[in-house]
């Protein structure tokens, strides 16, 4: 009987966290270090999946405030390379540039404007891949705009 209860409990925990990507503090994978969770559409505080803990929404192009999908609640627009402020595609509204490895300040590709390095499931401070510069660990697929929202 105890084994059956333990199995059901383990199965429930596995199913409830399936498909979620977590952002951890530093070079960690401990549950206690989960800062945010992402289910492909919503960012939640910590390890939560409760609708009351939704901070941001994502539809593949726009980042919305909270659980919204209204155009008035668009915080950022993503085109695969640039993150724009609000619902914009003007170069003057570019907040960040991503080239596949580096996140740059504004519309830049200068090494002096590198804010973060994203590599092998880690986010490093600046242009680095030193263990001592790891800010966050990611345990799955996380779109760059969602990563940025979690790091704010």
PDB file of C-alpha atoms in Angstrom:
ATOM      1  CA  UNK A   1       0.000   0.000   0.000  1.00  0.00           C
ATOM      2  CA  UNK A   2       2.803   2.434   0.903  1.00  0.00           C
ATOM      3  CA  UNK A   3       4.569   1.705  -2.392  1.00  0.00           C
ATOM      4  CA  UNK A   4       1.369   2.422  -4.333  1.00  0.00           C
ATOM      5  CA  UNK A   5       0.860   5.755  -2.563  1.00  0.00           C
ATOM      6  CA  UNK A   6       4.505   6.690  -3.096  1.00  0.00           C
ATOM      7  CA  UNK A   7       4.260   5.768  -6.798  1.00  0.00           C
ATOM      8  CA  UNK A   8       1.070   7.831  -7.272  1.00  0.00           C
ATOM      9  CA  UNK A   9       2.613  10.802  -5.459  1.00  0.00           C
ATOM     10  CA  UNK A  10       5.794  10.600  -7.577  1.00  0.00           C
ATOM     11  CA  UNK A  11       3.738  10.288 -10.767  1.00  0.00           C
ATOM     12  CA  UNK A  12       1.641  13.320  -9.812  1.00  0.00           C
ATOM     13  CA  UNK A  13       4.715  15.451  -9.102  1.00  0.00           C
ATOM     14  CA  UNK A  14       6.311  14.380 -12.389  1.00  0.00           C
ATOM     15  CA  UNK A  15       3.197  15.172 -14.420  1.00  0.00           C
ATOM     16  CA  UNK A  16       2.645  18.527 -12.735  1.00  0.00           C
ATOM     17  CA  UNK A  17       6.172  19.701 -13.583  1.00  0.00           C
ATOM     18  CA  UNK A  18       6.375  18.098 -17.041  1.00  0.00           C
ATOM     19  CA  UNK A  19       6.989  20.589 -19.772  1.00  0.00           C
ATOM     20  CA  UNK A  20       8.089  23.308 -17.412  1.00  0.00           C
ATOM     21  CA  UNK A  21      11.413  25.020 -17.779  1.00  0.00           C
ATOM     22  CA  UNK A  22      12.902  26.518 -14.643  1.00  0.00           C
ATOM     23  CA  UNK A  23      15.398  29.294 -14.073  1.00  0.00           C
ATOM     24  CA  UNK A  24      17.693  28.615 -11.126  1.00  0.00           C
ATOM     25  CA  UNK A  25      19.862  30.977  -9.127  1.00  0.00           C
ATOM     26  CA  UNK A  26      23.547  30.517 -10.031  1.00  0.00           C
ATOM     27  CA  UNK A  27      24.926  27.142 -11.038  1.00  0.00           C
ATOM     28  CA  UNK A  28      22.203  25.142  -9.361  1.00  0.00           C
ATOM     29  CA  UNK A  29      19.518  22.609 -10.095  1.00  0.00           C
ATOM     30  CA  UNK A  30      18.107  22.423  -6.576  1.00  0.00           C
ATOM     31  CA  UNK A  31      14.373  22.934  -6.177  1.00  0.00           C
ATOM     32  CA  UNK A  32      15.050  25.513  -3.481  1.00  0.00           C
ATOM     33  CA  UNK A  33      16.933  27.656  -6.034  1.00  0.00           C
ATOM     34  CA  UNK A  34      14.111  27.876  -8.602  1.00  0.00           C
ATOM     35  CA  UNK A  35      13.399  31.537  -9.268  1.00  0.00           C
ATOM     36  CA  UNK A  36      10.839  31.194 -12.087  1.00  0.00           C
ATOM     37  CA  UNK A  37       9.062  28.531 -14.133  1.00  0.00           C
ATOM     38  CA  UNK A  38       7.924  28.710 -17.758  1.00  0.00           C
ATOM     39  CA  UNK A  39       5.371  26.378 -19.326  1.00  0.00           C
ATOM     40  CA  UNK A  40       5.691  27.595 -22.907  1.00  0.00           C
ATOM     41  CA  UNK A  41       3.113  30.323 -22.445  1.00  0.00           C
ATOM     42  CA  UNK A  42       3.351  31.752 -18.921  1.00  0.00           C
ATOM     43  CA  UNK A  43       6.090  32.722 -16.475  1.00  0.00           C
ATOM     44  CA  UNK A  44       5.287  31.813 -12.886  1.00  0.00           C
ATOM     45  CA  UNK A  45       6.930  32.820  -9.625  1.00  0.00           C
ATOM     46  CA  UNK A  46       9.135  30.044  -8.305  1.00  0.00           C
ATOM     47  CA  UNK A  47       8.035  26.481  -8.916  1.00  0.00           C
ATOM     48  CA  UNK A  48       4.368  27.422  -9.161  1.00  0.00           C
ATOM     49  CA  UNK A  49       1.882  26.665 -11.898  1.00  0.00           C
ATOM     50  CA  UNK A  50      -1.029  28.508 -10.275  1.00  0.00           C
ATOM     51  CA  UNK A  51      -2.735  31.177 -12.355  1.00  0.00           C
ATOM     52  CA  UNK A  52      -2.418  33.602  -9.436  1.00  0.00           C
ATOM     53  CA  UNK A  53       1.387  33.352  -9.781  1.00  0.00           C
ATOM     54  CA  UNK A  54       1.542  34.295 -13.482  1.00  0.00           C
ATOM     55  CA  UNK A  55       3.865  37.238 -14.042  1.00  0.00           C
ATOM     56  CA  UNK A  56       4.099  37.373 -17.855  1.00  0.00           C
ATOM     57  CA  UNK A  57       2.519  35.773 -20.925  1.00  0.00           C
ATOM     58  CA  UNK A  58       4.183  34.829 -24.203  1.00  0.00           C
ATOM     59  CA  UNK A  59       2.680  34.059 -27.611  1.00  0.00           C
ATOM     60  CA  UNK A  60       5.884  33.648 -29.624  1.00  0.00           C
ATOM     61  CA  UNK A  61       6.083  37.289 -30.644  1.00  0.00           C
ATOM     62  CA  UNK A  62       4.789  39.437 -27.799  1.00  0.00           C
ATOM     63  CA  UNK A  63       5.450  39.542 -24.061  1.00  0.00           C
ATOM     64  CA  UNK A  64       2.357  40.580 -22.123  1.00  0.00           C
ATOM     65  CA  UNK A  65       1.938  41.816 -18.586  1.00  0.00           C
ATOM     66  CA  UNK A  66       0.394  39.136 -16.365  1.00  0.00           C
ATOM     67  CA  UNK A  67      -2.079  36.694 -17.859  1.00  0.00           C
ATOM     68  CA  UNK A  68      -3.204  39.118 -20.547  1.00  0.00           C
ATOM     69  CA  UNK A  69      -3.240  38.845 -24.317  1.00  0.00           C
ATOM     70  CA  UNK A  70      -4.553  42.361 -24.935  1.00  0.00           C
ATOM     71  CA  UNK A  71      -2.501  44.626 -27.184  1.00  0.00           C
ATOM     72  CA  UNK A  72      -2.639  47.316 -24.511  1.00  0.00           C
ATOM     73  CA  UNK A  73      -0.688  44.964 -22.200  1.00  0.00           C
ATOM     74  CA  UNK A  74       2.210  44.268 -24.601  1.00  0.00           C
ATOM     75  CA  UNK A  75       5.517  44.969 -22.878  1.00  0.00           C
ATOM     76  CA  UNK A  76       7.915  43.773 -25.605  1.00  0.00           C
ATOM     77  CA  UNK A  77       7.981  42.541 -29.198  1.00  0.00           C
ATOM     78  CA  UNK A  78      10.413  39.863 -30.391  1.00  0.00           C
ATOM     79  CA  UNK A  79      11.473  39.223 -33.992  1.00  0.00           C
ATOM     80  CA  UNK A  80      14.049  36.489 -33.385  1.00  0.00           C
ATOM     81  CA  UNK A  81      17.004  38.841 -33.109  1.00  0.00           C
ATOM     82  CA  UNK A  82      15.785  42.092 -31.570  1.00  0.00           C
ATOM     83  CA  UNK A  83      13.672  42.793 -28.512  1.00  0.00           C
ATOM     84  CA  UNK A  84      11.631  45.977 -28.966  1.00  0.00           C
ATOM     85  CA  UNK A  85       9.944  48.038 -26.297  1.00  0.00           C
ATOM     86  CA  UNK A  86       6.140  47.785 -26.483  1.00  0.00           C
ATOM     87  CA  UNK A  87       4.367  46.859 -29.698  1.00  0.00           C
ATOM     88  CA  UNK A  88       7.010  48.279 -31.996  1.00  0.00           C
ATOM     89  CA  UNK A  89       9.356  47.294 -34.784  1.00  0.00           C
ATOM     90  CA  UNK A  90      11.213  50.607 -35.011  1.00  0.00           C
ATOM     91  CA  UNK A  91      14.974  50.396 -34.623  1.00  0.00           C
ATOM     92  CA  UNK A  92      14.829  53.274 -32.148  1.00  0.00           C
ATOM     93  CA  UNK A  93      12.800  50.995 -29.831  1.00  0.00           C
ATOM     94  CA  UNK A  94      15.313  48.105 -29.767  1.00  0.00           C
ATOM     95  CA  UNK A  95      16.135  47.236 -26.173  1.00  0.00           C
ATOM     96  CA  UNK A  96      18.342  44.165 -26.755  1.00  0.00           C
ATOM     97  CA  UNK A  97      19.993  42.222 -29.572  1.00  0.00           C
ATOM     98  CA  UNK A  98      20.604  38.466 -29.465  1.00  0.00           C
ATOM     99  CA  UNK A  99      23.010  36.772 -31.896  1.00  0.00           C
ATOM    100  CA  UNK A 100      22.603  33.173 -30.715  1.00  0.00           C
ATOM    101  CA  UNK A 101      25.165  33.418 -27.908  1.00  0.00           C
ATOM    102  CA  UNK A 102      25.419  37.012 -26.705  1.00  0.00           C
ATOM    103  CA  UNK A 103      22.801  39.461 -25.497  1.00  0.00           C
ATOM    104  CA  UNK A 104      23.803  43.024 -26.379  1.00  0.00           C
ATOM    105  CA  UNK A 105      22.552  46.339 -25.055  1.00  0.00           C
ATOM    106  CA  UNK A 106      20.304  48.040 -27.639  1.00  0.00           C
ATOM    107  CA  UNK A 107      20.958  47.576 -31.354  1.00  0.00           C
ATOM    108  CA  UNK A 108      24.598  46.647 -31.104  1.00  0.00           C
ATOM    109  CA  UNK A 109      27.067  43.933 -31.965  1.00  0.00           C
ATOM    110  CA  UNK A 110      30.054  45.499 -30.206  1.00  0.00           C
ATOM    111  CA  UNK A 111      31.747  43.316 -27.595  1.00  0.00           C
ATOM    112  CA  UNK A 112      31.717  46.269 -25.196  1.00  0.00           C
ATOM    113  CA  UNK A 113      27.887  46.130 -25.280  1.00  0.00           C
ATOM    114  CA  UNK A 114      27.594  42.446 -24.318  1.00  0.00           C
ATOM    115  CA  UNK A 115      25.426  42.147 -21.230  1.00  0.00           C
ATOM    116  CA  UNK A 116      25.139  38.352 -21.024  1.00  0.00           C
ATOM    117  CA  UNK A 117      26.406  35.143 -22.605  1.00  0.00           C
ATOM    118  CA  UNK A 118      23.869  32.332 -23.051  1.00  0.00           C
ATOM    119  CA  UNK A 119      25.546  28.972 -23.497  1.00  0.00           C
ATOM    120  CA  UNK A 120      24.986  25.301 -22.563  1.00  0.00           C
ATOM    121  CA  UNK A 121      22.072  25.997 -20.205  1.00  0.00           C
ATOM    122  CA  UNK A 122      23.798  28.821 -18.333  1.00  0.00           C
ATOM    123  CA  UNK A 123      23.596  32.602 -18.371  1.00  0.00           C
ATOM    124  CA  UNK A 124      26.941  34.268 -17.707  1.00  0.00           C
ATOM    125  CA  UNK A 125      27.687  37.853 -16.745  1.00  0.00           C
ATOM    126  CA  UNK A 126      29.124  39.780 -19.713  1.00  0.00           C
ATOM    127  CA  UNK A 127      31.263  38.064 -22.327  1.00  0.00           C
ATOM    128  CA  UNK A 128      32.305  35.068 -20.274  1.00  0.00           C
ATOM    129  CA  UNK A 129      31.999  31.334 -19.888  1.00  0.00           C
ATOM    130  CA  UNK A 130      33.743  31.078 -16.521  1.00  0.00           C
ATOM    131  CA  UNK A 131      31.935  29.150 -13.797  1.00  0.00           C
ATOM    132  CA  UNK A 132      32.422  32.094 -11.440  1.00  0.00           C
ATOM    133  CA  UNK A 133      30.382  34.296 -13.836  1.00  0.00           C
ATOM    134  CA  UNK A 134      27.289  32.063 -13.951  1.00  0.00           C
ATOM    135  CA  UNK A 135      24.247  34.072 -12.946  1.00  0.00           C
ATOM    136  CA  UNK A 136      21.511  31.557 -13.801  1.00  0.00           C
ATOM    137  CA  UNK A 137      20.981  27.950 -14.867  1.00  0.00           C
ATOM    138  CA  UNK A 138      18.170  26.876 -17.192  1.00  0.00           C
ATOM    139  CA  UNK A 139      16.891  23.297 -17.333  1.00  0.00           C
ATOM    140  CA  UNK A 140      15.063  23.416 -20.670  1.00  0.00           C
ATOM    141  CA  UNK A 141      14.055  25.555 -23.614  1.00  0.00           C
ATOM    142  CA  UNK A 142      13.531  29.193 -22.773  1.00  0.00           C
ATOM    143  CA  UNK A 143      12.904  31.903 -25.382  1.00  0.00           C
ATOM    144  CA  UNK A 144      15.241  34.880 -24.975  1.00  0.00           C
ATOM    145  CA  UNK A 145      12.415  37.359 -24.222  1.00  0.00           C
ATOM    146  CA  UNK A 146      11.214  35.112 -21.394  1.00  0.00           C
ATOM    147  CA  UNK A 147      14.753  34.783 -20.076  1.00  0.00           C
ATOM    148  CA  UNK A 148      15.052  38.575 -20.052  1.00  0.00           C
ATOM    149  CA  UNK A 149      11.765  38.921 -18.166  1.00  0.00           C
ATOM    150  CA  UNK A 150      12.948  36.445 -15.562  1.00  0.00           C
ATOM    151  CA  UNK A 151      16.254  38.267 -15.102  1.00  0.00           C
ATOM    152  CA  UNK A 152      14.665  41.658 -14.391  1.00  0.00           C
TER     153      UNK A 152
END
